[in-house]
Amino acid sequence: MAGRDPANRLIHDDHQAMTTLSPTDDPAYRLFLQRFGALRRSRQTESALTVAAVILLFVIAATWTDFSPGKIADGIPRIGEYFGKLFSIEPKGSTAPIPVLALHNLFGGVREPQSIAYWFYRVGTYLSLLWQTVEMAILATALGFGAAFALSFPATHTFVGSRTIVLVTRRLLEVMRTIPQVVLAFILVWPFGIGPLAGILAIAVHTTGTLGKLFCELNENADLRPVESIRSVGGSWLAQVRLGVVPQVLPGFLSYALLRFEINVRSSTIIGFVGAGGIGQELKRVIGFNIYEEVSAICILILLIVVAIDLLSEQIRHRFIGTRIGTTS
């Protein structure tokens, strides 16, 4: 050991020092632990404050809105009671309600209780009002689609150099979709009177605002190379939009329009409650007079027509929109 080389002795001493040095003795490691602990405590504090704020807001909202689990538990059984009323009738001279349908009277006449004909004895009126509701949705969707199509291009940053035009157009679309359809229909009933016109205009305005926002997003994601090519040969702004942008975004526009049409069919039913026409106006009447069997009949017809339109719209989207995408790609 006495004859060991001094260089080897120095290496051996450094190795022994490194093996005996603990990671916690490293100043950089201690600094890392301190910062990591502070960051973790900060995140834990933020999480705790967020949870406390959410709980506080929930308690305040529940207090102000008279929300309580006890009332929910008391009201749930009454839902079944109401559905029992919807699917029962009280014939003249009967002391107790009976089911709306019975197998032995299922195919009886319109004067035979517990038959389909007796239950849907006003089916002609219901179907006429349902068709009016669908027509309202068609007109409102067409008007909203046209307006949103025209306003979406001035509201797109990549197509318009003036920030003022973009700002004004976008704020206009925001106002259109901010006002609830029921409130707008209630307002329009005053100048246009009770009937479908107020409902059509209310749905059309809201459709314009909603579709306009979606169309703007599609426009902003469009490929600008065709637009630049048309601009380089002297094409006007309208030519750039019509030839360079519309072929790209039209399939998406149509897909959103069909989806909006499905929504508008349901909306046409709801706004009828404020006198804006359609089957909703009749539904409000029978609910007001507690004619439960007619309420259930109308609800069943609404459900059937909405499901049928949803399925038809889905088929159109898959066939037409898919074909357009395949031909443009």
Coordinates of C-alpha atoms in Angstrom, one line a residue, residues 26-237:
D26 CA -26.1 17.6 -3.3
P27 CA -27.1 21.3 -3.2
A28 CA -28.8 21.0 -6.6
Y29 CA -30.8 18.1 -5.5
R30 CA -31.9 19.8 -2.4
L31 CA -33.0 22.9 -4.4
F32 CA -35.0 20.6 -6.7
L33 CA -36.8 19.0 -3.8
Q34 CA -37.6 22.5 -2.4
R35 CA -39.0 23.8 -5.6
F36 CA -40.9 20.5 -6.3
G37 CA -42.4 20.6 -2.8
A38 CA -43.5 24.2 -3.2
L39 CA -45.0 23.5 -6.6
R40 CA -46.9 20.5 -5.3
R41 CA -48.2 22.4 -2.3
S42 CA -49.3 25.2 -4.6
R43 CA -51.2 22.7 -6.8
Q44 CA -52.8 21.1 -3.8
T45 CA -53.9 24.5 -2.5
E46 CA -55.3 25.4 -5.9
S47 CA -57.2 22.1 -6.2
A48 CA -58.6 22.5 -2.7
L49 CA -59.7 26.1 -3.4
T50 CA -61.3 25.0 -6.7
V51 CA -63.3 22.2 -5.0
A52 CA -64.3 24.5 -2.2
A53 CA -65.5 27.2 -4.7
V54 CA -67.5 24.6 -6.6
I55 CA -69.1 23.3 -3.5
L56 CA -69.9 26.8 -2.3
L57 CA -71.5 27.7 -5.6
F58 CA -73.5 24.5 -5.6
V59 CA -74.8 25.2 -2.1
I60 CA -75.7 28.8 -3.0
A61 CA -77.5 27.7 -6.2
A62 CA -79.3 24.9 -4.4
T63 CA -80.4 27.4 -1.7
W64 CA -81.7 30.0 -4.1
T65 CA -83.4 27.6 -6.4
D66 CA -85.0 25.5 -3.6
F67 CA -83.1 22.4 -4.8
S68 CA -83.1 19.5 -2.3
P69 CA -82.7 15.7 -2.6
G70 CA -85.7 15.3 -0.4
K71 CA -88.0 17.1 -2.9
I72 CA -86.5 15.0 -5.7
A73 CA -87.2 11.8 -3.8
D74 CA -90.8 12.9 -3.2
G75 CA -91.3 13.9 -6.8
I76 CA -89.9 10.8 -8.6
P77 CA -93.0 8.6 -7.7
R78 CA -95.3 11.3 -9.1
I79 CA -93.6 10.9 -12.5
G80 CA -95.0 7.5 -12.8
E81 CA -98.3 8.8 -11.6
Y82 CA -98.3 11.4 -14.4
F83 CA -97.4 8.7 -17.0
G84 CA -100.3 6.6 -15.7
K85 CA -102.6 9.5 -16.4
L86 CA -101.2 9.9 -19.9
F87 CA -102.0 6.3 -20.8
S88 CA -105.5 6.2 -19.2
I89 CA -108.9 7.5 -20.0
E90 CA -112.0 8.4 -18.0
P91 CA -115.0 7.3 -20.2
K92 CA -118.4 8.9 -19.5
G93 CA -120.2 7.1 -16.7
S94 CA -117.0 5.4 -15.5
T95 CA -116.1 5.9 -11.9
A96 CA -112.4 5.2 -12.3
P97 CA -109.8 5.7 -15.1
I98 CA -109.1 2.7 -17.3
P99 CA -106.1 1.9 -19.5
V100 CA -106.0 3.8 -22.8
L101 CA -105.8 0.5 -24.7
A102 CA -107.2 -3.0 -24.1
L103 CA -106.7 -6.1 -26.3
H104 CA -110.4 -6.9 -26.7
N105 CA -111.2 -3.3 -27.9
L106 CA -107.9 -2.7 -29.7
F107 CA -109.4 -2.3 -33.2
G108 CA -112.8 -0.9 -32.3
G109 CA -114.3 2.3 -33.6
V110 CA -113.8 5.9 -32.7
R111 CA -116.6 5.6 -30.1
E112 CA -115.2 2.5 -28.5
P113 CA -113.0 3.3 -25.5
Q114 CA -109.7 1.5 -25.2
S115 CA -109.3 1.3 -29.0
I116 CA -106.6 2.8 -31.2
A117 CA -109.2 4.7 -33.1
Y118 CA -110.7 6.2 -29.9
W119 CA -107.2 7.2 -28.7
F120 CA -106.2 8.8 -32.0
Y121 CA -109.6 10.1 -33.0
R122 CA -108.2 13.5 -33.9
V123 CA -105.2 12.1 -35.8
G124 CA -106.1 14.1 -38.9
T125 CA -105.7 17.3 -37.0
Y126 CA -102.5 16.1 -35.4
L127 CA -100.9 15.1 -38.6
S128 CA -101.9 18.4 -40.2
L129 CA -100.3 20.3 -37.4
L130 CA -97.2 18.0 -37.5
W131 CA -96.8 18.7 -41.2
Q132 CA -97.1 22.4 -40.4
T133 CA -94.3 22.0 -37.8
V134 CA -92.1 20.2 -40.4
E135 CA -92.8 23.0 -42.9
M136 CA -91.8 25.6 -40.4
A137 CA -88.5 23.8 -39.8
I138 CA -87.9 23.5 -43.5
L139 CA -88.5 27.2 -44.2
A140 CA -86.6 28.3 -41.1
T141 CA -83.6 26.1 -42.0
A142 CA -83.6 27.3 -45.6
L143 CA -83.7 31.0 -44.6
G144 CA -81.1 30.5 -41.9
F145 CA -78.8 28.5 -44.2
G146 CA -79.0 31.2 -46.9
A147 CA -78.3 34.0 -44.4
A148 CA -75.5 32.1 -42.6
F149 CA -73.9 31.2 -46.0
A150 CA -73.8 34.9 -47.0
L151 CA -72.6 36.2 -43.7
S152 CA -70.0 33.5 -43.0
F153 CA -67.5 34.8 -45.6
P154 CA -67.4 38.4 -44.5
A155 CA -66.9 37.0 -40.9
T156 CA -63.8 35.0 -41.8
H157 CA -60.5 36.7 -41.1
T158 CA -58.6 34.9 -44.0
F159 CA -61.0 36.2 -46.6
V160 CA -61.6 39.8 -45.5
G161 CA -58.8 42.4 -44.9
S162 CA -61.0 44.8 -42.9
R163 CA -61.1 43.9 -39.3
T164 CA -64.1 46.2 -38.8
I165 CA -66.2 44.1 -41.3
V166 CA -65.2 40.9 -39.6
L167 CA -65.9 42.3 -36.1
V168 CA -69.3 43.7 -37.0
T169 CA -70.4 40.5 -38.8
R170 CA -69.3 38.2 -36.0
R171 CA -71.0 40.3 -33.4
L172 CA -74.2 40.2 -35.4
L173 CA -74.1 36.4 -35.6
E174 CA -73.5 36.3 -31.8
V175 CA -76.5 38.4 -31.1
M176 CA -78.7 36.1 -33.4
R177 CA -77.7 33.0 -31.6
T178 CA -77.6 34.4 -28.1
I179 CA -81.4 35.2 -27.8
P180 CA -83.3 32.0 -27.0
Q181 CA -85.7 30.9 -29.7
V182 CA -88.7 30.8 -27.3
V183 CA -88.0 34.4 -26.2
L184 CA -87.6 35.5 -29.8
A185 CA -90.8 33.8 -30.8
F186 CA -92.6 35.4 -27.9
I187 CA -91.4 38.8 -29.1
L188 CA -92.2 38.2 -32.8
V189 CA -95.8 37.1 -31.9
W190 CA -96.5 40.7 -31.0
P191 CA -95.8 42.3 -34.4
F192 CA -96.7 39.3 -36.6
G193 CA -99.5 37.8 -34.6
I194 CA -100.2 34.2 -33.4
G195 CA -99.3 31.7 -36.0
P196 CA -96.4 30.0 -37.8
L197 CA -94.8 33.1 -39.2
A198 CA -93.4 34.2 -35.9
G199 CA -92.1 30.8 -35.2
I200 CA -90.4 30.5 -38.6
L201 CA -88.7 33.9 -38.2
A202 CA -87.5 33.1 -34.7
I203 CA -86.0 29.8 -35.7
A204 CA -84.5 31.3 -38.8
V205 CA -82.7 34.0 -36.8
H206 CA -81.3 31.6 -34.3
T207 CA -80.3 29.2 -37.1
T208 CA -78.5 32.0 -38.9
G209 CA -76.4 32.8 -35.8
T210 CA -75.6 29.1 -35.1
L211 CA -74.8 28.0 -38.6
G212 CA -72.9 31.2 -39.3
K213 CA -70.4 30.4 -36.5
L214 CA -69.9 26.8 -37.7
F215 CA -69.5 28.0 -41.3
C216 CA -66.8 30.5 -40.3
E217 CA -64.8 27.7 -38.7
L218 CA -65.0 25.7 -41.9
N219 CA -64.0 28.7 -43.9
E220 CA -60.9 29.3 -41.7
N221 CA -59.8 25.7 -42.2
A222 CA -60.1 25.9 -46.0
D223 CA -57.0 25.5 -48.2
L224 CA -56.0 29.0 -49.4
R225 CA -53.9 27.8 -52.4
P226 CA -56.9 27.8 -54.8
V227 CA -57.8 31.3 -53.6
E228 CA -54.3 32.6 -54.2
S229 CA -54.3 31.1 -57.6
I230 CA -57.5 32.8 -58.6
R231 CA -56.3 36.1 -57.1
S232 CA -53.0 35.9 -59.1
V233 CA -54.8 35.8 -62.4
G234 CA -57.0 38.8 -61.4
G235 CA -60.1 37.1 -60.1
S236 CA -62.5 39.2 -58.0
W237 CA -63.3 38.5 -54.4

